[in-house]
PDB file of C-alpha atoms in Angstrom:
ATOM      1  CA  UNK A   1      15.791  17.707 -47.540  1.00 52.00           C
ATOM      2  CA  UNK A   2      13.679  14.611 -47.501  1.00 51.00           C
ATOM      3  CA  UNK A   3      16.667  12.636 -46.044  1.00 53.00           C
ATOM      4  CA  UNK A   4      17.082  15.142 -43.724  1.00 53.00           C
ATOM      5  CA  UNK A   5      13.673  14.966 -42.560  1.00 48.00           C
ATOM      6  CA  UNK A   6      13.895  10.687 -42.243  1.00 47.00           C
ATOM      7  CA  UNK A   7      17.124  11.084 -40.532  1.00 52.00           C
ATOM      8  CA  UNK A   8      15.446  13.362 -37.809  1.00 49.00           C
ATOM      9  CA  UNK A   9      12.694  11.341 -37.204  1.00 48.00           C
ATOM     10  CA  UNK A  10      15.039   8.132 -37.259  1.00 49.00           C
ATOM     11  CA  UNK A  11      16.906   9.711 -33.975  1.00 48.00           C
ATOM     12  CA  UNK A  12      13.799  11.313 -32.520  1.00 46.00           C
ATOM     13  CA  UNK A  13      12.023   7.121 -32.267  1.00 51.00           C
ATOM     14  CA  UNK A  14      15.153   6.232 -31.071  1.00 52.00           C
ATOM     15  CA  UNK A  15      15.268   8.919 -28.577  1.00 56.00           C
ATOM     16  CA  UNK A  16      12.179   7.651 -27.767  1.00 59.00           C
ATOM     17  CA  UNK A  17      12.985   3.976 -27.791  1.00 70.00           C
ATOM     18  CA  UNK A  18      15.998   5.152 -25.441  1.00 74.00           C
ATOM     19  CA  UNK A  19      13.941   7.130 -23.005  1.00 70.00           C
ATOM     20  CA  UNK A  20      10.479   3.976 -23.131  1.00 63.00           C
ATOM     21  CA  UNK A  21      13.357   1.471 -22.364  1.00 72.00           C
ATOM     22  CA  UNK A  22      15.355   3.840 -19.039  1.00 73.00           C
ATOM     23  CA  UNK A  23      11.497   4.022 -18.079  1.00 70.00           C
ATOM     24  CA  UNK A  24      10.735   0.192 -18.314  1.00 74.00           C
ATOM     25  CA  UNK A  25      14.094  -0.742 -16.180  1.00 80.00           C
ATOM     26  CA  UNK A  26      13.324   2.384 -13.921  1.00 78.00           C
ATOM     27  CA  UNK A  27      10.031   0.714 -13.091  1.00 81.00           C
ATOM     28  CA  UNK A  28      11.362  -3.087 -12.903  1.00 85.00           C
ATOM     29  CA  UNK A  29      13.748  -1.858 -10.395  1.00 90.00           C
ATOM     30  CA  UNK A  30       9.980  -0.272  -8.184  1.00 88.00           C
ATOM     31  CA  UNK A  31       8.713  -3.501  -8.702  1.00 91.00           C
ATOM     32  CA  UNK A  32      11.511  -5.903  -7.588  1.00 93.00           C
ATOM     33  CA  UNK A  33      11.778  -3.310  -4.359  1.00 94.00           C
ATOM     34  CA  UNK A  34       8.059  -3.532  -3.923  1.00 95.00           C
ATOM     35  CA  UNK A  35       7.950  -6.896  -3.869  1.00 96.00           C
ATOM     36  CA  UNK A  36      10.539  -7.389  -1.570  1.00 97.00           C
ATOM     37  CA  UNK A  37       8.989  -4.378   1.163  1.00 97.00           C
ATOM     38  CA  UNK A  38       5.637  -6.253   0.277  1.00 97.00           C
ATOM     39  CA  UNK A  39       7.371  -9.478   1.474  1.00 97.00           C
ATOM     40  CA  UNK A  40       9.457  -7.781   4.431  1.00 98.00           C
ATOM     41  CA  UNK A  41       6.410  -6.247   5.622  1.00 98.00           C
ATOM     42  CA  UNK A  42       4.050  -9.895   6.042  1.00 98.00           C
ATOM     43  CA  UNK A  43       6.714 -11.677   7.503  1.00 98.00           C
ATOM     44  CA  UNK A  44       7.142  -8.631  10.193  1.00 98.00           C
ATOM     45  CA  UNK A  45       3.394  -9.093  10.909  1.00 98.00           C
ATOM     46  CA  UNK A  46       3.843 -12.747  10.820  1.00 98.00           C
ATOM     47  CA  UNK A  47       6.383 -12.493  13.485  1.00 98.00           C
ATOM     48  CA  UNK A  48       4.290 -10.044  15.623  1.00 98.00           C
ATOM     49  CA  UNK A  49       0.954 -12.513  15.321  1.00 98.00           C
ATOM     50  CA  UNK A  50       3.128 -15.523  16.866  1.00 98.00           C
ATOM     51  CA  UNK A  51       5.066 -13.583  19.066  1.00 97.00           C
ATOM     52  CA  UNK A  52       2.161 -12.293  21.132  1.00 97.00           C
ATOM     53  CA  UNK A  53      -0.630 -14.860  20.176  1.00 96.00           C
ATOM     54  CA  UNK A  54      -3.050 -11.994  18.970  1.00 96.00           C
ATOM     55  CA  UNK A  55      -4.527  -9.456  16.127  1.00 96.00           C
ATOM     56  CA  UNK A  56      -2.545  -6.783  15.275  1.00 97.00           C
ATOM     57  CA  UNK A  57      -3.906  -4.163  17.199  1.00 95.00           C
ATOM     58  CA  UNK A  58      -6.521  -2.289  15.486  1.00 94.00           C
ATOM     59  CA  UNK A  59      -5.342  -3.359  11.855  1.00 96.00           C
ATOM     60  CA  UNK A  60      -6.958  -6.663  12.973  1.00 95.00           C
ATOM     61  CA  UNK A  61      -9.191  -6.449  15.620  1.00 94.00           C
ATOM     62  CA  UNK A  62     -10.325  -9.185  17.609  1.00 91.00           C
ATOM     63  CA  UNK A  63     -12.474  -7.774  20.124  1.00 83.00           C
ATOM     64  CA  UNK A  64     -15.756  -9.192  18.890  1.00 79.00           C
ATOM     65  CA  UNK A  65     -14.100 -12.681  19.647  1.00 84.00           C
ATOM     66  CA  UNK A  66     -11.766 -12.477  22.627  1.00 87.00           C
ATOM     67  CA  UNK A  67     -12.095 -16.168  23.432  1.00 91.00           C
ATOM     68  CA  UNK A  68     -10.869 -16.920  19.703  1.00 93.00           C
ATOM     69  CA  UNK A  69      -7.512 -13.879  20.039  1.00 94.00           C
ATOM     70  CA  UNK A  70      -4.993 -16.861  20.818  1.00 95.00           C
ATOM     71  CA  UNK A  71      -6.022 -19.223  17.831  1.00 96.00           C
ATOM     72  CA  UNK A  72      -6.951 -16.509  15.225  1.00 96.00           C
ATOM     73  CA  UNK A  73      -3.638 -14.925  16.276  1.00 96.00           C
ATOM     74  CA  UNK A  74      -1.535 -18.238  15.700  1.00 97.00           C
ATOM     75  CA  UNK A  75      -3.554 -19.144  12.397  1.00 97.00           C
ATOM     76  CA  UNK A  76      -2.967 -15.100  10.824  1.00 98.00           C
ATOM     77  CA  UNK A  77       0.745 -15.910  11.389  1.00 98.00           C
ATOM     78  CA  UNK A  78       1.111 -18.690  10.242  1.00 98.00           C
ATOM     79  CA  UNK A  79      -0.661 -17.484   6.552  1.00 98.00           C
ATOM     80  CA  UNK A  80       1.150 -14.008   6.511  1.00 98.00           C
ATOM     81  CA  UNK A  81       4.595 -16.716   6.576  1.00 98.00           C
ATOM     82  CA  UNK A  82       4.003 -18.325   3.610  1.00 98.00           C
ATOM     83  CA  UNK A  83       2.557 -15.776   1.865  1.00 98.00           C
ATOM     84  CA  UNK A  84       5.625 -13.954   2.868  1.00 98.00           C
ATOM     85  CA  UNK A  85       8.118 -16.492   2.039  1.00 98.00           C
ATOM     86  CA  UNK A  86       6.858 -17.103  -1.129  1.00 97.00           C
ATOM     87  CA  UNK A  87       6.889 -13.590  -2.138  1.00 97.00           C
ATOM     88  CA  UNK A  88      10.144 -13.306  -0.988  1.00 96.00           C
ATOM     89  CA  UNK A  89      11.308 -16.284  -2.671  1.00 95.00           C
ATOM     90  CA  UNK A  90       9.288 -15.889  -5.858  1.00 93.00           C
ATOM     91  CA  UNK A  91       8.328 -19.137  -5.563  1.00 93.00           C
ATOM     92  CA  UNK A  92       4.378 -19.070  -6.446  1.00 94.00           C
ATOM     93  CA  UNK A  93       4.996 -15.653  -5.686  1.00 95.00           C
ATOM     94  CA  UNK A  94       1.353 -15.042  -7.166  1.00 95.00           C
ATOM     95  CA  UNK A  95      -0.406 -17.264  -5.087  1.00 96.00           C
ATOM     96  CA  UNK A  96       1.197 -16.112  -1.832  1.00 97.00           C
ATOM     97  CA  UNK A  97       0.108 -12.550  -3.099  1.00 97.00           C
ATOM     98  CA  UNK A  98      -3.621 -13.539  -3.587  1.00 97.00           C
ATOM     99  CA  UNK A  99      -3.408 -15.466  -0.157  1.00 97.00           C
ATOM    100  CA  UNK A 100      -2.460 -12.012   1.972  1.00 98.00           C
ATOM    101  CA  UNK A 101      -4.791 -10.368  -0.253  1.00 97.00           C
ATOM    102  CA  UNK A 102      -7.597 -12.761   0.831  1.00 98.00           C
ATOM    103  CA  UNK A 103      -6.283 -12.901   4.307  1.00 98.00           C
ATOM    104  CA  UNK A 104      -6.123  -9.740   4.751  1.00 98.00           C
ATOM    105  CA  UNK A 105      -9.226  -8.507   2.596  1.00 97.00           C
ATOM    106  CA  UNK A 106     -10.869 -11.318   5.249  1.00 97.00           C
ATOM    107  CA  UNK A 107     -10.393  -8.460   8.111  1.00 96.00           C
ATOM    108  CA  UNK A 108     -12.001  -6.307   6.191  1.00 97.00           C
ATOM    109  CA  UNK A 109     -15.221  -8.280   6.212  1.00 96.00           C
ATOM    110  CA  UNK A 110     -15.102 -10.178   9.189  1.00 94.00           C
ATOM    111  CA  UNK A 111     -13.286  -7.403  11.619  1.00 94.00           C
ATOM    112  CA  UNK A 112     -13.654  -3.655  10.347  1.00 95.00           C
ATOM    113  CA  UNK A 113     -16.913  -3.742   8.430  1.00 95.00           C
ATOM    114  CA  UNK A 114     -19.150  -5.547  11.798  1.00 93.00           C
ATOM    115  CA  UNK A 115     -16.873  -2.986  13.716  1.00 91.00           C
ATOM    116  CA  UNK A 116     -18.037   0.035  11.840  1.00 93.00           C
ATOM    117  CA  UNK A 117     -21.704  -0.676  11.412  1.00 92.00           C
ATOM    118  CA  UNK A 118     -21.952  -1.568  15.531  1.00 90.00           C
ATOM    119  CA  UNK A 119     -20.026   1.651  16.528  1.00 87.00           C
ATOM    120  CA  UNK A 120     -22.344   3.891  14.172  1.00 88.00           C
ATOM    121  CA  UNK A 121     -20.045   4.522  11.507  1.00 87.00           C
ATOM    122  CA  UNK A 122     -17.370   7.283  11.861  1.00 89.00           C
ATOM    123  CA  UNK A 123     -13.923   8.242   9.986  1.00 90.00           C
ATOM    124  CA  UNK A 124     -11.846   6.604  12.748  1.00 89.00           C
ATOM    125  CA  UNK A 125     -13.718   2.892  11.875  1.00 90.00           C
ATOM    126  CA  UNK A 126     -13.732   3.652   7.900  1.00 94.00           C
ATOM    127  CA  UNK A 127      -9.976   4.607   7.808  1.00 95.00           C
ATOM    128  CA  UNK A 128      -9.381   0.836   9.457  1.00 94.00           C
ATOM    129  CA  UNK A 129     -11.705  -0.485   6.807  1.00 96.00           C
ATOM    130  CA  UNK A 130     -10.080   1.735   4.126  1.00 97.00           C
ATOM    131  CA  UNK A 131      -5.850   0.855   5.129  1.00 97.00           C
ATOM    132  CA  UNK A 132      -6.969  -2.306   4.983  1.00 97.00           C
ATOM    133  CA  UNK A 133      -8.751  -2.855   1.845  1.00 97.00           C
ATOM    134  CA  UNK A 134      -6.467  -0.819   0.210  1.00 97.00           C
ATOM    135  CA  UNK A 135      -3.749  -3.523   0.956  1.00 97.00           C
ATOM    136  CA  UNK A 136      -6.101  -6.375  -0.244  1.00 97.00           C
ATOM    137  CA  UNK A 137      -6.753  -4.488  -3.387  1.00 97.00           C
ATOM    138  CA  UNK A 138      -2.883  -3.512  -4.162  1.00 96.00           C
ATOM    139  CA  UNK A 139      -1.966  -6.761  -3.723  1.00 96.00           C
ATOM    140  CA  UNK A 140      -4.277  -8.739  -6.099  1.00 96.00           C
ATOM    141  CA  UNK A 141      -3.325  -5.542  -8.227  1.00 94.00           C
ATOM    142  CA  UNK A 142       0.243  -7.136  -8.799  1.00 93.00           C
ATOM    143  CA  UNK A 143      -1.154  -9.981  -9.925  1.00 94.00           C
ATOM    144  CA  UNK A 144      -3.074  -9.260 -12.771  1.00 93.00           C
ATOM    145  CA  UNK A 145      -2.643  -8.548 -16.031  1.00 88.00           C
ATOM    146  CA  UNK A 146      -6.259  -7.688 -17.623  1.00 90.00           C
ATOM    147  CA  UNK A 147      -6.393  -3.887 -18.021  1.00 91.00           C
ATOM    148  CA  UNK A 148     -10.371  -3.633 -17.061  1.00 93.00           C
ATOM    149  CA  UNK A 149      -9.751  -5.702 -13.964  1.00 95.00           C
ATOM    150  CA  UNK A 150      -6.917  -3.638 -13.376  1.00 95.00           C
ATOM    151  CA  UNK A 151      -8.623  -0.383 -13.843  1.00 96.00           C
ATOM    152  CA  UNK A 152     -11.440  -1.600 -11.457  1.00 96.00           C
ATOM    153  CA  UNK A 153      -8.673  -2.569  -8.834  1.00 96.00           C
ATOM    154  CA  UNK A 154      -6.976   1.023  -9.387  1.00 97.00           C
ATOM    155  CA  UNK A 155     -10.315   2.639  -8.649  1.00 97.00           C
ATOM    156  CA  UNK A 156     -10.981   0.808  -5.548  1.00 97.00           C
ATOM    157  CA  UNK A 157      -7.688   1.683  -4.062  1.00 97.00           C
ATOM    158  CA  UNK A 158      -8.313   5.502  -5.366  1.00 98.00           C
ATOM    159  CA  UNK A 159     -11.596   4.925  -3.312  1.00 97.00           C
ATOM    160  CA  UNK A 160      -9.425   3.932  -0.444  1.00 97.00           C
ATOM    161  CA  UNK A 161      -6.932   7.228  -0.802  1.00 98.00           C
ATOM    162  CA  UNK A 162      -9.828   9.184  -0.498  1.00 98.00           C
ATOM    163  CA  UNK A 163     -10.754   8.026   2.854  1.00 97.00           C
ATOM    164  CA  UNK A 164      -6.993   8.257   3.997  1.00 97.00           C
ATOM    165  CA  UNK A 165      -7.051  11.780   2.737  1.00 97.00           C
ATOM    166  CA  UNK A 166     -10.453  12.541   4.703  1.00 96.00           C
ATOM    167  CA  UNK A 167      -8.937  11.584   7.871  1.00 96.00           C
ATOM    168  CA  UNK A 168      -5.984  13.649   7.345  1.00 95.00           C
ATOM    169  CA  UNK A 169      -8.308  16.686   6.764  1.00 96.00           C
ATOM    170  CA  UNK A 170     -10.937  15.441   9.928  1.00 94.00           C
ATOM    171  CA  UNK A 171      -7.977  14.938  12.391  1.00 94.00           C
ATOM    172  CA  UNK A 172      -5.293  17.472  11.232  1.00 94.00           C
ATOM    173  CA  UNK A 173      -3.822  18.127  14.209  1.00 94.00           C
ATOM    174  CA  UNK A 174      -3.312  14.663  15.456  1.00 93.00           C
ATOM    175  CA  UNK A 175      -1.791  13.973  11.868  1.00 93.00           C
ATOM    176  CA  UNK A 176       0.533  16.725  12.445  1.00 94.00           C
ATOM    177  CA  UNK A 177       1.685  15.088  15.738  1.00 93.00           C
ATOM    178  CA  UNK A 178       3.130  12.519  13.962  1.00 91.00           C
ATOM    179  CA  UNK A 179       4.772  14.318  11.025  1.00 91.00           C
ATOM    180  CA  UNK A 180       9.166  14.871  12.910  1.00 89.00           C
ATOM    181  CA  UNK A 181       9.152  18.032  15.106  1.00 90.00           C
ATOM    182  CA  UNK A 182      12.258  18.988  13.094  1.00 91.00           C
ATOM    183  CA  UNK A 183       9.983  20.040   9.919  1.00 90.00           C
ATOM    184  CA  UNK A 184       8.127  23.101  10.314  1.00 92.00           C
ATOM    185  CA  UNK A 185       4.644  24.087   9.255  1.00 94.00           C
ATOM    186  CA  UNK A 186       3.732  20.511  10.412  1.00 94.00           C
ATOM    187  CA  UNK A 187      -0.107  21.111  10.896  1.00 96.00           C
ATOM    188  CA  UNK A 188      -0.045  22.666   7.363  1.00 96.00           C
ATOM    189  CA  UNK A 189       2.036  19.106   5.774  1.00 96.00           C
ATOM    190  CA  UNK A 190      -0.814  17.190   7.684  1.00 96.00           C
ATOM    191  CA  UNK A 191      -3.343  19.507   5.395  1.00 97.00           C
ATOM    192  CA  UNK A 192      -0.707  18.561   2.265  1.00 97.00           C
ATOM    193  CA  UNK A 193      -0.362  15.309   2.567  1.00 97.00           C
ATOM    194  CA  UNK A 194      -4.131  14.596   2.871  1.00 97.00           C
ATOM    195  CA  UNK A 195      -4.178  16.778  -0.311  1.00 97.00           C
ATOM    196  CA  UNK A 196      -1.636  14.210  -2.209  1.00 97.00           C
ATOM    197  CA  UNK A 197      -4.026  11.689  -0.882  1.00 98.00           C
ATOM    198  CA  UNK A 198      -7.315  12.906  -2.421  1.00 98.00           C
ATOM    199  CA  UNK A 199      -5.694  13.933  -5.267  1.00 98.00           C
ATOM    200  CA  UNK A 200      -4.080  10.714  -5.886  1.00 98.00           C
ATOM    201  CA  UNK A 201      -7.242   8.948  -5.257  1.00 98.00           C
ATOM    202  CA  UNK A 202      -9.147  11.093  -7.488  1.00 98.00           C
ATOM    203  CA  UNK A 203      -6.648  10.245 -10.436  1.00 97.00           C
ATOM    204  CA  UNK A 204      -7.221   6.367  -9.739  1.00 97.00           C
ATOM    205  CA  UNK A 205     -10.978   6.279  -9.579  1.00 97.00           C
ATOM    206  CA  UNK A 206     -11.251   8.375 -13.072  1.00 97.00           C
ATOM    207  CA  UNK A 207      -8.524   6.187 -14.809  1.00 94.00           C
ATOM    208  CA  UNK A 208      -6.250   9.236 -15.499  1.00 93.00           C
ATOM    209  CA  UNK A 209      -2.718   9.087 -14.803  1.00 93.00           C
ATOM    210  CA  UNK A 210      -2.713   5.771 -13.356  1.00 94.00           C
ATOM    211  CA  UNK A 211       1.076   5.338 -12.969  1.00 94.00           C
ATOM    212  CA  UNK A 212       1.565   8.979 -11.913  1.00 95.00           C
ATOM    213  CA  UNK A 213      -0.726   9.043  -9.173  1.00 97.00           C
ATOM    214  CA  UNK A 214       0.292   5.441  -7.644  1.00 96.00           C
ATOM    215  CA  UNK A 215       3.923   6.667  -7.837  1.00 95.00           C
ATOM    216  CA  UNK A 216       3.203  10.042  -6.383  1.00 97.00           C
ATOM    217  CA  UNK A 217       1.272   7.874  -3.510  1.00 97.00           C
ATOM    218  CA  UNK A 218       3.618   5.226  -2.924  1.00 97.00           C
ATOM    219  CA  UNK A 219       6.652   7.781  -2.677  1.00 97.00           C
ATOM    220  CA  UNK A 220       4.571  10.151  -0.487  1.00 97.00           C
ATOM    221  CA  UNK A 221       3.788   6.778   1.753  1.00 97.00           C
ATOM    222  CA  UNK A 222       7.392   5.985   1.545  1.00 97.00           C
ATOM    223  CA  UNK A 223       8.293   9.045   3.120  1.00 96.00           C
ATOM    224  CA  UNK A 224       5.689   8.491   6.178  1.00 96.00           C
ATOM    225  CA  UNK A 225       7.717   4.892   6.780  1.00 97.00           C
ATOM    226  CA  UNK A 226      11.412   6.710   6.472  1.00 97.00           C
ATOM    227  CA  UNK A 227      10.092   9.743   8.468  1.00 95.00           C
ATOM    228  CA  UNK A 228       7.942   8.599  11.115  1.00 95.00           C
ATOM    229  CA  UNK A 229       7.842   5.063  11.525  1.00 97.00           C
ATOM    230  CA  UNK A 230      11.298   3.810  11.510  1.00 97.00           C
ATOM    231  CA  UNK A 231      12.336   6.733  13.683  1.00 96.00           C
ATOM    232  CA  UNK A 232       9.121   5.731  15.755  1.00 95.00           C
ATOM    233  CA  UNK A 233      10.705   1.882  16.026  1.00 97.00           C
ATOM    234  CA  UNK A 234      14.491   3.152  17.040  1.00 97.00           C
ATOM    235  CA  UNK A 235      12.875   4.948  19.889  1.00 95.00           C
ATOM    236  CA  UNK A 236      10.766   2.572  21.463  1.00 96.00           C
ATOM    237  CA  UNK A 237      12.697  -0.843  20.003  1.00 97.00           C
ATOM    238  CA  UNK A 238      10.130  -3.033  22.254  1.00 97.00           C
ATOM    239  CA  UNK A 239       7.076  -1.195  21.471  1.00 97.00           C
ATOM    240  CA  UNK A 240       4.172  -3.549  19.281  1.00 97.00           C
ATOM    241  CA  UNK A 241       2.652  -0.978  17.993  1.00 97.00           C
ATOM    242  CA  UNK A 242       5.904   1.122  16.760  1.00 97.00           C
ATOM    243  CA  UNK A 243       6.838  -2.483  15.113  1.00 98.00           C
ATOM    244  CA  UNK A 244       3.110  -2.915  13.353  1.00 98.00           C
ATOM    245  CA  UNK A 245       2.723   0.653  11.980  1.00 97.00           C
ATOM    246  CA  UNK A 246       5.879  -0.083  10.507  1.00 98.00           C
ATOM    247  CA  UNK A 247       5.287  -3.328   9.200  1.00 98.00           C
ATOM    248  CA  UNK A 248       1.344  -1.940   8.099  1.00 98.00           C
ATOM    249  CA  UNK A 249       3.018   1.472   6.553  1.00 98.00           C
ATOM    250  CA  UNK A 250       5.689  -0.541   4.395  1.00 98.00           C
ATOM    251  CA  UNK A 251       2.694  -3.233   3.306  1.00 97.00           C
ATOM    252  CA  UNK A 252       0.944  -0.279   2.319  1.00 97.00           C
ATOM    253  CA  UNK A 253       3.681   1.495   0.470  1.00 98.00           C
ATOM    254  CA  UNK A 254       4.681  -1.555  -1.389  1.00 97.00           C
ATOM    255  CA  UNK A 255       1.111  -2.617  -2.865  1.00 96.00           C
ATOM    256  CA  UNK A 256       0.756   0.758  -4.294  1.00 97.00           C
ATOM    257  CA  UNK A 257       4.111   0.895  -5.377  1.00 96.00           C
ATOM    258  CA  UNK A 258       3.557  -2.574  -7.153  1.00 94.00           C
ATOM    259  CA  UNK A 259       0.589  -1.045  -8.726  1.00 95.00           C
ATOM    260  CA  UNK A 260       2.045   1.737 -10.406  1.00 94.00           C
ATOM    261  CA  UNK A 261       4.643  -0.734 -11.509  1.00 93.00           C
ATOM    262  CA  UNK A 262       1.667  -3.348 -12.999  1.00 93.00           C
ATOM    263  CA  UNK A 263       0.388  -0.172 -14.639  1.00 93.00           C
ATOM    264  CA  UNK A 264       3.607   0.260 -15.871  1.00 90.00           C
ATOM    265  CA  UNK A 265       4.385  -3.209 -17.758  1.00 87.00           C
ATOM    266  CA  UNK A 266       0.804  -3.337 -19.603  1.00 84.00           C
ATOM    267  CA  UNK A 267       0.453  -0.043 -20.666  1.00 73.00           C
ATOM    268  CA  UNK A 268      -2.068   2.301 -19.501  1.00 50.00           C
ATOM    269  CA  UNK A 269      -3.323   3.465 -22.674  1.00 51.00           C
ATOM    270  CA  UNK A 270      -4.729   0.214 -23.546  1.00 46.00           C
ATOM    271  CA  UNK A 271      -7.391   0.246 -21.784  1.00 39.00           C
ATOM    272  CA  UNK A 272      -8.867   3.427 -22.980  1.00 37.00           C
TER     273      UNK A 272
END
């Protein structure tokens, strides 16, 4: 009986061992894709800086200094390369992370927050502060490995999901414009997906679930860039801002994606 016993809990750990192990190459395969999205997506918004010697639309606004567009423009691009190459390449992959993540986190400051406060706040100027940030903070996310710093991270992107979920529910029925005519009930996916959003974020600023809720994001955010934005590029090929939702969408997918992954190799339950 007592054999019996150590023999089933013998196959039950390495069940276990089995099903931890699927899970760990499951989520080395999200992070390798991740990484290379994340790397797609700044070299696509590298391209679209030096092609038209600007901001990226409202993602990086310039209006405050119109005399500076051309320069700024020339300067982003020539960062979001080499922060792209070398994620691509792997080569200081970390430090080409932390520079987009500074870059980037740089509009925040300098760009969306002056933006904000001068137009009397409003969901329209938060949400630019909020996609935004929420890159900066994915990507420094992949970098770490410190489960406190990581938590803190995690939480300030659930902060971020929030306000992406808020604007869902504050401008429904433009949302549902952009979900594909083909899918009914799209005004009532605008009011879902907003859900998923708060939800997600809600689960990231308590610490619960971390790797659920990223995933659940990132595939949900995945599904906006197979649904709406790459259809949106194949019908207007020439259009600049078809190309930098895109290119915005995937960056956006892939940082969370990478933090699920992060959350993944370190272990949530650590840092309990």
């Amino acid at each position: 009986m007592a054999k019996s016993i150590v023999s089933s809990h013998a196959a039950f750990g390495a069940e276990s061992s089995q099903e931890a192990r699927r899970a760990r190459t499951f989520m080395s395969i999200v992070w390798r894709l991740a990484t290379f999205g994340c790397g797609i997506a700044l070299l696509g918004l590298a391209a679209l800086n030096l092609a038209y010697r600007d901001g990226l639309l409202q993602w990086q606004p310039l209006t405050l200094v119109p005399e500076m567009r051309a320069p700024i423009g020339i300067a982003s691009g020539g960062i979001l390369l080499l922060a792209g190459l070398s994620v691509l390449s792997g080569i200081r992959r970390s430090i080409g992370l932390r520079l987009a993540s500074f870059w980037i986190g740089l509009w925040v400051l300098a760009l969306h927050l002056p933006i904000w406060i001068a137009t009397g706040g409003g969901i329209p100027g938060l949400l630019g502060v909020a996609e935004c940030a929420g890159i900066a903070i994915g990507l420094t996310a992949a970098t770490v490995s410190n489960h406190r710093y990581l938590r803190l991270l995690s939480a300030g992107l659930g902060t971020c999901m929030l306000v992406y979920g808020l604007s869902h529910f504050a401008y429904a029925k433009f949302t549902a414009q952009m979900v594909p005519a083909w899918l009914p009930a799209r005004l009532a996916l605008a009011y879902l997906t907003g859900t998923i959003h708060v939800a997600a974020g809600v689960l990231l600023v308590v610490g619960a679930a971390p790797i659920i809720a990223a995933a659940i994001e990132a595939a949900m955010m995945l599904s906006f860039v197979l649904l709406v934005h790459l259809p949106g590029v194949a019908s207007a090929p020439t259009s600049r801002l078809q190309w930098t939702m895109l290119f915005i969408a995937l960056l956006l997918t892939s940082s969370v994606a990478q933090l699920a992954a992060r959350w993944a190799s370190i272990g949530p339950a650590k840092s309990a």
